[in-house]
Short mmCIF file of C-alpha atoms and ligand atoms in Angstrom, two decimals:
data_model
loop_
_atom_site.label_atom_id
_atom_site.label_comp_id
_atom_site.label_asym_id
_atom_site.label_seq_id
_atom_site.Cartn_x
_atom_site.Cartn_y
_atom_site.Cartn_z
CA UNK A 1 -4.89 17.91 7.07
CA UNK A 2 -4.75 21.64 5.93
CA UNK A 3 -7.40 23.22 5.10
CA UNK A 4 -5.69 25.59 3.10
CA UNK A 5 -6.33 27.02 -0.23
CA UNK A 6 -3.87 25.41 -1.83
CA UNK A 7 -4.46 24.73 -5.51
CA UNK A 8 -5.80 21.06 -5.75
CA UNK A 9 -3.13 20.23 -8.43
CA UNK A 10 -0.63 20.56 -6.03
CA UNK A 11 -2.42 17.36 -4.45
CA UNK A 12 -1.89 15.78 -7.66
CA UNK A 13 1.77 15.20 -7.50
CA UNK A 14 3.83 13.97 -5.33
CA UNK A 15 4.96 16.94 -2.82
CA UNK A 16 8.64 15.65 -2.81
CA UNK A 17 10.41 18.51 -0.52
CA UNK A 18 7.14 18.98 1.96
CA UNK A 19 7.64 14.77 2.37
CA UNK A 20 11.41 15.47 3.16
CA UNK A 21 10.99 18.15 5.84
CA UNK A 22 7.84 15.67 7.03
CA UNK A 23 10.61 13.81 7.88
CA UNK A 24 13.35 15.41 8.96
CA UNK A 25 11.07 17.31 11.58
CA UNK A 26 9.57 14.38 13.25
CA UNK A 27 12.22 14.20 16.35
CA UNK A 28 11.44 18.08 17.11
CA UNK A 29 7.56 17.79 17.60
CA UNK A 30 8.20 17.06 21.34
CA UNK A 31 4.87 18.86 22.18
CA UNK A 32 2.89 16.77 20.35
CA UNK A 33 0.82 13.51 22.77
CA UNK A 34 1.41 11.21 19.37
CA UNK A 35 5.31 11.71 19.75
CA UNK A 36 4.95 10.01 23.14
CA UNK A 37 1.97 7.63 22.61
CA UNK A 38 3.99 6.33 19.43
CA UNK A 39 7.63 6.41 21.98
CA UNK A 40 7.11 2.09 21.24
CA UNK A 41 7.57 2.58 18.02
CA UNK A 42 10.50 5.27 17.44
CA UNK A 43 12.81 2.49 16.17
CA UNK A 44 10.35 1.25 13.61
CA UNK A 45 9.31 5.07 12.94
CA UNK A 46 12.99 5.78 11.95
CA UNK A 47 13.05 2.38 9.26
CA UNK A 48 9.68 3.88 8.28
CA UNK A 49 11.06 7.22 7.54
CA UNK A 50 14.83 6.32 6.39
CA UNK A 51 13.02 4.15 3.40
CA UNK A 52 10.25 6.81 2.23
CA UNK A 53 13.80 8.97 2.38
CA UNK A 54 15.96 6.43 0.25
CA UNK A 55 12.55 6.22 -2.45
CA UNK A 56 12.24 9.76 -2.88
CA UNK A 57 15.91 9.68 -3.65
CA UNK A 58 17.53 11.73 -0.27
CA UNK A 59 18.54 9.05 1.62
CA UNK A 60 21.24 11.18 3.47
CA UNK A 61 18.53 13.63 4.71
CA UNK A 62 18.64 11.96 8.54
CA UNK A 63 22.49 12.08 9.92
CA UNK A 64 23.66 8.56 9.45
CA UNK A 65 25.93 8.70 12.61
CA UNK A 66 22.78 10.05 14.83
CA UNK A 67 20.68 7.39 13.40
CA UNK A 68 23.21 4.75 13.83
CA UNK A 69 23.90 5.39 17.73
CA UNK A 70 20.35 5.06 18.03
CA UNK A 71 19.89 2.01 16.80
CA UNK A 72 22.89 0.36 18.65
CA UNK A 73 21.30 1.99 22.15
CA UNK A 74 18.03 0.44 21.56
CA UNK A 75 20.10 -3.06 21.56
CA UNK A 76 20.05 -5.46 24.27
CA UNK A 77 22.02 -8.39 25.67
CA UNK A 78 20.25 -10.76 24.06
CA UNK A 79 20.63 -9.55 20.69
CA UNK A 80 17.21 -8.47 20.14
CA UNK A 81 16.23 -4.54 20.06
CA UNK A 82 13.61 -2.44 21.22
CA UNK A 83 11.35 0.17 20.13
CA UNK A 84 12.58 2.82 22.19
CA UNK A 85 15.57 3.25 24.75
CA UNK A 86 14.51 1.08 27.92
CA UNK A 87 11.94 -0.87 25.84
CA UNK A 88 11.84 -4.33 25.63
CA UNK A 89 13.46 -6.56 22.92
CA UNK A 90 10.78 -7.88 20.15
CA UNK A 91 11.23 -9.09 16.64
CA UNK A 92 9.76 -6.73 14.62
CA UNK A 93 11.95 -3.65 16.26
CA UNK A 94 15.07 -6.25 15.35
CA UNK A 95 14.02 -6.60 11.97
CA UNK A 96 13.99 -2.81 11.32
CA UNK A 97 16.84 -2.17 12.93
CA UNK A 98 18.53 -4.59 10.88
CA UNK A 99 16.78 -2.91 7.91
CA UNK A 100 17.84 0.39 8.61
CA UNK A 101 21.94 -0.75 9.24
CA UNK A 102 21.46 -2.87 5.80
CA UNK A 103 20.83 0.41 3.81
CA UNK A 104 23.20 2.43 6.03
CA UNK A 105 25.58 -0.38 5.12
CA UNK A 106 26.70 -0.28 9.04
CA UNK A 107 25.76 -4.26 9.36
CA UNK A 108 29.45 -4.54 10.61
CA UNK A 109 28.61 -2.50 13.43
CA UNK A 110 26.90 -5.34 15.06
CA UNK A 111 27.05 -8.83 15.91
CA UNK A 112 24.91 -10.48 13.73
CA UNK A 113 25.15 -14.35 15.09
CA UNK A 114 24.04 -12.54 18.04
CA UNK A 115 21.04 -11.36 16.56
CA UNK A 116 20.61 -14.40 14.94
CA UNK A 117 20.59 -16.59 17.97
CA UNK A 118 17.70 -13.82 19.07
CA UNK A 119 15.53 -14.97 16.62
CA UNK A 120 16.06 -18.43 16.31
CA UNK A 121 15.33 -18.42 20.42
CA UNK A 122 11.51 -17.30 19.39
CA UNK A 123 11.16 -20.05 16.68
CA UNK A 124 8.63 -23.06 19.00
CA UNK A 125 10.53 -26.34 17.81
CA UNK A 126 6.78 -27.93 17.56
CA UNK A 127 4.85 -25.67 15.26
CA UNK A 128 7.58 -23.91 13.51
CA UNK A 129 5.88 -20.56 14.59
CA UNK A 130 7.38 -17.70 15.79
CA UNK A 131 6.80 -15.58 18.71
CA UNK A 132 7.09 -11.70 18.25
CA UNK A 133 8.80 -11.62 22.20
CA UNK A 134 9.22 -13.70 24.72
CA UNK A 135 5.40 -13.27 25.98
CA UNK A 136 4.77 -16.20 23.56
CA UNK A 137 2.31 -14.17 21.00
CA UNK A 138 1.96 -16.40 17.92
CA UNK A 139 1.61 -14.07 14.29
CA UNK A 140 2.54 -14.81 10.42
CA UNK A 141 3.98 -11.44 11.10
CA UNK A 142 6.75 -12.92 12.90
CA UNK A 143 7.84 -15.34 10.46
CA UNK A 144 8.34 -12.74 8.12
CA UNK A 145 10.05 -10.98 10.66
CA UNK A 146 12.28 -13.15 11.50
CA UNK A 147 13.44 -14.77 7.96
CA UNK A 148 13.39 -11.18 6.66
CA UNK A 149 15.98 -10.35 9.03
CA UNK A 150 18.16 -13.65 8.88
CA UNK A 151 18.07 -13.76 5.12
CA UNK A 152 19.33 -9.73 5.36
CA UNK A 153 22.23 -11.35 7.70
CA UNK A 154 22.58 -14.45 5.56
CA UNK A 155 21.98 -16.01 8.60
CA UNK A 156 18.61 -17.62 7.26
CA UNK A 157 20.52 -21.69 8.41
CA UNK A 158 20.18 -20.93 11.77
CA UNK A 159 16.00 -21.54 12.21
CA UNK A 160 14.21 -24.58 11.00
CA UNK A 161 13.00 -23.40 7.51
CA UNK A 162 10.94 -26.50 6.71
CA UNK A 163 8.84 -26.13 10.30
CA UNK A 164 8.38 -22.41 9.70
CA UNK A 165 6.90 -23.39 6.00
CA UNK A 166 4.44 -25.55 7.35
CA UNK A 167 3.17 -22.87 9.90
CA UNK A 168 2.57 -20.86 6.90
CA UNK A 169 1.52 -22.64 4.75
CA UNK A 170 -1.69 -24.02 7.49
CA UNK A 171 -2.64 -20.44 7.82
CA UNK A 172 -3.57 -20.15 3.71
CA UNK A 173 -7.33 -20.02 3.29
CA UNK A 174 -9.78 -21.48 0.53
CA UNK A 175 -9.61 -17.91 -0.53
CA UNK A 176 -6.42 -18.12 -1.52
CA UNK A 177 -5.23 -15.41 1.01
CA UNK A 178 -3.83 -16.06 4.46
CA UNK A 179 -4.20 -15.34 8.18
CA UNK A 180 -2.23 -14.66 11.42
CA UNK A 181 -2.66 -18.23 12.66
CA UNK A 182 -4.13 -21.20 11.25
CA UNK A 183 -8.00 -20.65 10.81
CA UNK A 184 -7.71 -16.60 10.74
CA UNK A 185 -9.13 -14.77 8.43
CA UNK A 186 -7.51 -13.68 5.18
CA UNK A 187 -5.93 -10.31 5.89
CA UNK A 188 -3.89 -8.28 3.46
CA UNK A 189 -1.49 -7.57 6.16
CA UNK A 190 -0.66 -10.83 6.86
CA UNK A 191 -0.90 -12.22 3.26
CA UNK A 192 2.14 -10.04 2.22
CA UNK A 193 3.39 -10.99 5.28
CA UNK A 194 2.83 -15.04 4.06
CA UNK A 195 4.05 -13.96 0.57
CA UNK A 196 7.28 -12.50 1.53
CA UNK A 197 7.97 -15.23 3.82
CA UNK A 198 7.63 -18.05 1.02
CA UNK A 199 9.85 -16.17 -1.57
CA UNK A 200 12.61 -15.47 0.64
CA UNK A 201 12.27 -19.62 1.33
CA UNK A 202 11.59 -20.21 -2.50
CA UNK A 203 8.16 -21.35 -1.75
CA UNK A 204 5.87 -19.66 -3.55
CA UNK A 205 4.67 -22.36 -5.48
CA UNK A 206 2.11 -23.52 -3.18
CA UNK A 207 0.23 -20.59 -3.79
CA UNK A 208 -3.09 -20.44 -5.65
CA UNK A 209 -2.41 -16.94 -7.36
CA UNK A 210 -5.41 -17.36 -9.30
CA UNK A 211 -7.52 -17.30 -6.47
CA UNK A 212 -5.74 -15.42 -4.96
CA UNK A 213 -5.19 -12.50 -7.09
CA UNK A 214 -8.88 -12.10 -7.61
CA UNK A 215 -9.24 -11.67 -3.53
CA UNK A 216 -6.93 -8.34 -3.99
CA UNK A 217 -7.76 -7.69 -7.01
CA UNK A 218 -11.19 -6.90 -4.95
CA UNK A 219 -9.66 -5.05 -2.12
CA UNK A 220 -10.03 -1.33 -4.44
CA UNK A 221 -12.70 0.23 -4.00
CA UNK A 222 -14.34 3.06 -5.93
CA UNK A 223 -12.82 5.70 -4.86
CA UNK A 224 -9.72 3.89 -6.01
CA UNK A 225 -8.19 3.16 -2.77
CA UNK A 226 -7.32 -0.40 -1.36
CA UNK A 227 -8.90 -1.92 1.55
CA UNK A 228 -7.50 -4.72 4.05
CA UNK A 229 -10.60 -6.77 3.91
CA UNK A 230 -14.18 -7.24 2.47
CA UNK A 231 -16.36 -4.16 3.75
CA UNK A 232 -13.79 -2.08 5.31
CA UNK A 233 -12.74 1.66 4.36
CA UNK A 234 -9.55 2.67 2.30
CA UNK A 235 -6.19 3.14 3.42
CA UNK A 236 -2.96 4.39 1.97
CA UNK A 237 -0.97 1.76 3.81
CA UNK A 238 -3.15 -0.82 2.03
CA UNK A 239 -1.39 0.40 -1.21
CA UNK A 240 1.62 -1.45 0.06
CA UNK A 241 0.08 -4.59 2.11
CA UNK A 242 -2.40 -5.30 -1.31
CA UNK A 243 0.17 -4.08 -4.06
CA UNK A 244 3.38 -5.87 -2.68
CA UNK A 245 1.40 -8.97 -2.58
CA UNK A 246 0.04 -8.68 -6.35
CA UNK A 247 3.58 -8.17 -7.12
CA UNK A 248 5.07 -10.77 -4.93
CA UNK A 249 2.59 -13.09 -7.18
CA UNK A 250 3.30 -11.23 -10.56
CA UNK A 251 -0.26 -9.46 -11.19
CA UNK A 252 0.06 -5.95 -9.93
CA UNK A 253 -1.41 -4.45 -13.16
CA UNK A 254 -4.89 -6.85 -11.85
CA UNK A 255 -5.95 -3.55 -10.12
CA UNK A 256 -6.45 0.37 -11.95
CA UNK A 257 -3.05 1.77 -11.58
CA UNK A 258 -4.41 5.40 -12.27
CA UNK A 259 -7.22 5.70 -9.68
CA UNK A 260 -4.97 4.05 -7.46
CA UNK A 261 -2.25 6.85 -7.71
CA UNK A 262 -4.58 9.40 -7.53
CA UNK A 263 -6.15 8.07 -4.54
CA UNK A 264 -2.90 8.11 -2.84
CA UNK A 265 -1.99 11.64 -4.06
CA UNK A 266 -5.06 12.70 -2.55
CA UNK A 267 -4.27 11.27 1.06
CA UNK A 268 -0.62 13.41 1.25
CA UNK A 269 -1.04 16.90 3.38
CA UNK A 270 -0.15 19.35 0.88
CA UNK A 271 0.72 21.72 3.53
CA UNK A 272 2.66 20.10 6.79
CA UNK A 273 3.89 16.68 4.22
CA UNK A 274 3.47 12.85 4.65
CA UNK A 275 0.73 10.95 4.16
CA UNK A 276 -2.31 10.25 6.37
CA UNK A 277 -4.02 6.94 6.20
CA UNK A 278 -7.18 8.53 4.14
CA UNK A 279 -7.75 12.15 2.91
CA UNK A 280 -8.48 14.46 5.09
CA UNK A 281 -6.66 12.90 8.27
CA UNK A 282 -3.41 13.75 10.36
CA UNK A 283 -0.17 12.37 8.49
CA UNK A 284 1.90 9.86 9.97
CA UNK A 285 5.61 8.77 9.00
CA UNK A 286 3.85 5.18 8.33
CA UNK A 287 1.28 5.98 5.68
CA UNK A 288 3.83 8.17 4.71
CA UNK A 289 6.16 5.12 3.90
CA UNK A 290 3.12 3.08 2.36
CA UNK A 291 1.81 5.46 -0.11
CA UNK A 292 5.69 6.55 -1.52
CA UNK A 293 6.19 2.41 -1.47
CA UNK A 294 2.59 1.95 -3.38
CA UNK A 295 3.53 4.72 -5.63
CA UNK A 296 6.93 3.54 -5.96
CA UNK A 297 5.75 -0.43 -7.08
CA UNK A 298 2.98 1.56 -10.10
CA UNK A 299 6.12 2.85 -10.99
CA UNK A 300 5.31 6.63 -10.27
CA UNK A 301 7.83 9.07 -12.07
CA UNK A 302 10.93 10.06 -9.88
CA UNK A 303 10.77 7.98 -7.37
CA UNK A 304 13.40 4.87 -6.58
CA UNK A 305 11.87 1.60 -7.33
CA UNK A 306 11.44 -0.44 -4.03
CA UNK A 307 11.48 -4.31 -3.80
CA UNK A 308 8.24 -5.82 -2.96
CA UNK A 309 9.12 -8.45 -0.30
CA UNK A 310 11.31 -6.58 1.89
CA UNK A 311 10.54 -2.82 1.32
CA UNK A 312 13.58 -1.62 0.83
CA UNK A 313 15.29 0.04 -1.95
CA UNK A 314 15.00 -2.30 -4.89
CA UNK A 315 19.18 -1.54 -6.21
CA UNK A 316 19.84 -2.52 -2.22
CA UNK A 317 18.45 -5.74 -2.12
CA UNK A 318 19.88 -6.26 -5.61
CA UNK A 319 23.48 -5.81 -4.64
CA UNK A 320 22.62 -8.06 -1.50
CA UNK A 321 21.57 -10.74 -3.97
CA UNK A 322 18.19 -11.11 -2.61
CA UNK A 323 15.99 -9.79 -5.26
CA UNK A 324 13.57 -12.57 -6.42
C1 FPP B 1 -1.92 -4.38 9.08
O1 FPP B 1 -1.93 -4.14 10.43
C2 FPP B 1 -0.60 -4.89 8.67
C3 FPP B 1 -0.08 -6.11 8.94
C4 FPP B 1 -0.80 -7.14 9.72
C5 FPP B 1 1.30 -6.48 8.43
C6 FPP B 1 2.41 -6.05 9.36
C7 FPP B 1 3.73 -6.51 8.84
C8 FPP B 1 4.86 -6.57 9.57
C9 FPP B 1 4.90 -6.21 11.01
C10 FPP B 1 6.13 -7.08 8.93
C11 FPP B 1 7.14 -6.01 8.65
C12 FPP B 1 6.74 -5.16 7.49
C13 FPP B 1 7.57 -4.54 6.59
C14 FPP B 1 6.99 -3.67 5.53
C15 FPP B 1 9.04 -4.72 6.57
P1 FPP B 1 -3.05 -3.27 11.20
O2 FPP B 1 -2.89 -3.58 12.64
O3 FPP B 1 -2.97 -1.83 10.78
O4 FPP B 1 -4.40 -3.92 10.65
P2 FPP B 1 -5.86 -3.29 10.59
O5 FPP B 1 -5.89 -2.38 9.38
O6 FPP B 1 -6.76 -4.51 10.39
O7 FPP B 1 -6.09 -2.56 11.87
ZN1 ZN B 2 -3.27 2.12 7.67
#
């Protein structure tokens, strides 16, 4: 974070053309350890950066033919893609790739039953679960994954919908929110992951929004930020994980809109751009998504309205027909 003199009111608005060049720049900072640490997660970095683009209304700052080719060279035989070149397949790399050729509307440059058959490979017959790779790991996260990406393909027929409901649906909690397996902890992660998953199945009615609404309801905290959990700190990506899911169940204004925006205004580098997960830290392109998405769902002036389940531009998901 800079600890320049800027006037604090610049903090106080969204820094639209610093977020922009945030973005556009990350591919040159080659000296940087993160940009190699972080090589696992260069696919996902450029969904995370190509939809903070499309809400602050410059989606055609990254060269869509670049982009593309990268995508497609991160693919493998079995459908699925990686994070990186060389990198292994896993579902949550395939579901941003898919993201990212959904709003660059070059779906036709792949082979989607392919993918499809990718996913549907990782759903376990038994449980309904579904494993993030073929290591076997077990996560909510991955049935979101993986009926986020079908339903983008309209190839949601090809898993076992029912099974994959029941998974979810054993990891809600007498708290109303839900964990990454049955038993686990409520986690506001995984309960937008839950959420999303049961409205792109039409299943939200087995939800207790009541009690669950208060649980995120709780999540702000004083300084207006959102936490994941009981008793831990803020964090701009919580914006989205906590917000998404109030809207998901239709009680987003449940929390203080304003000390929420200005909490998130706070976190943004008003020197270098992006977002860092709480003020005063090093921005990264995924706070940087979470806080335009958070301010995005209060409805923050300017910015491109984004659809809660799938984090996306709301007018794409719209003309897909998949807006709940
Ligand atoms: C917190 O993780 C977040 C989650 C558990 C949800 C992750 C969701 C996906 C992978 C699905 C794809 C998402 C989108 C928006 C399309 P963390 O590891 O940071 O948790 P911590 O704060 O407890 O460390
Ligand atoms: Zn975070």
């Amino acid at each position: 974070m800079s600890t320049s003199t800027t006037a604090s009111s610049d903090r106080q608005t969204l820094q639209v053309s610093r977020h922009v060049r945030f973005i556009q720049e990350l591919d040159t900072k080659k000296d940087d350890l993160f940009y190699w640490l972080s090589e696992h997660l260069r696919l996902n970095g450029v969904y995370w950066g190509l939809t903070a683009l499309a809400l602050l209304g410059q989606p055609d700052a990254l060269d869509r033919s670049d982009v593309i080719d990268y995508i497609l060279s991160c693919q493998h035989a079995s459908g699925g893609f990686g994070g990186h070149l060389g990198h292994d397949a896993h579902l949550s790399c395939t579901l941003s790739a898919v993201q990212v050729l959904v709003m660059l509307d070059a779906l036709d440059r792949v082979d989607c039953d392919k993918i499809a058959e990718y996913v549907a490979r990782l759903q376990d017959p038994e449980t309904g679960a579904f494993m993030g790779d073929h290591w076997g790991e077990i996560d909510t996260r991955f049935s979101f994954s993986a009926v986020a990406c079908l339903s983008l393909m309209d190839r949601l027929s090809v898993v076992d919908v029912d099974k994959a409901s029941e998974f979810v649906l054993a990891c809600q909690n007498p708290d109303g929110g839900f964990g990454s397996i049955p038993g686990a902890e409520s986690h506001a992660g995984q309960i937008f992951c839950c959420l999303g998953f049961l409205s792109i199945v039409d299943r939200l009615e087995y939800v207790d929004v009541d009690t669950l609404g208060w649980w995120l309801c709780e999540r702000q905290l004083g300084n207006g930020g959102l936490n994941g959990r009981p008793e831990k700190k803020e964090d701009v990506c919580y914006s989205w994980w906590v917000l998404s899911s109030l809207s998901i169940i239709g009680k987003l204004d449940w929390i203080d809109r304003d000390k929420l925006v200005a909490f998130i205004l706070r976190c943004q580098d008003d020197e270098s751009g992006g977002f860092a997960d709480r003020e005063g830290h090093y921005p990264d392109v995924f706070h940087t998504l979470f806080g335009i998405a958070g301010l995005s769902l209060l409805g923050y002036d300017g910015l491109n309205k984004v659809d809660p389940v799938y984090c996306m531009p709301l007018e794409c998901i719209k003309q897909l027909g998949l807006h709940k």
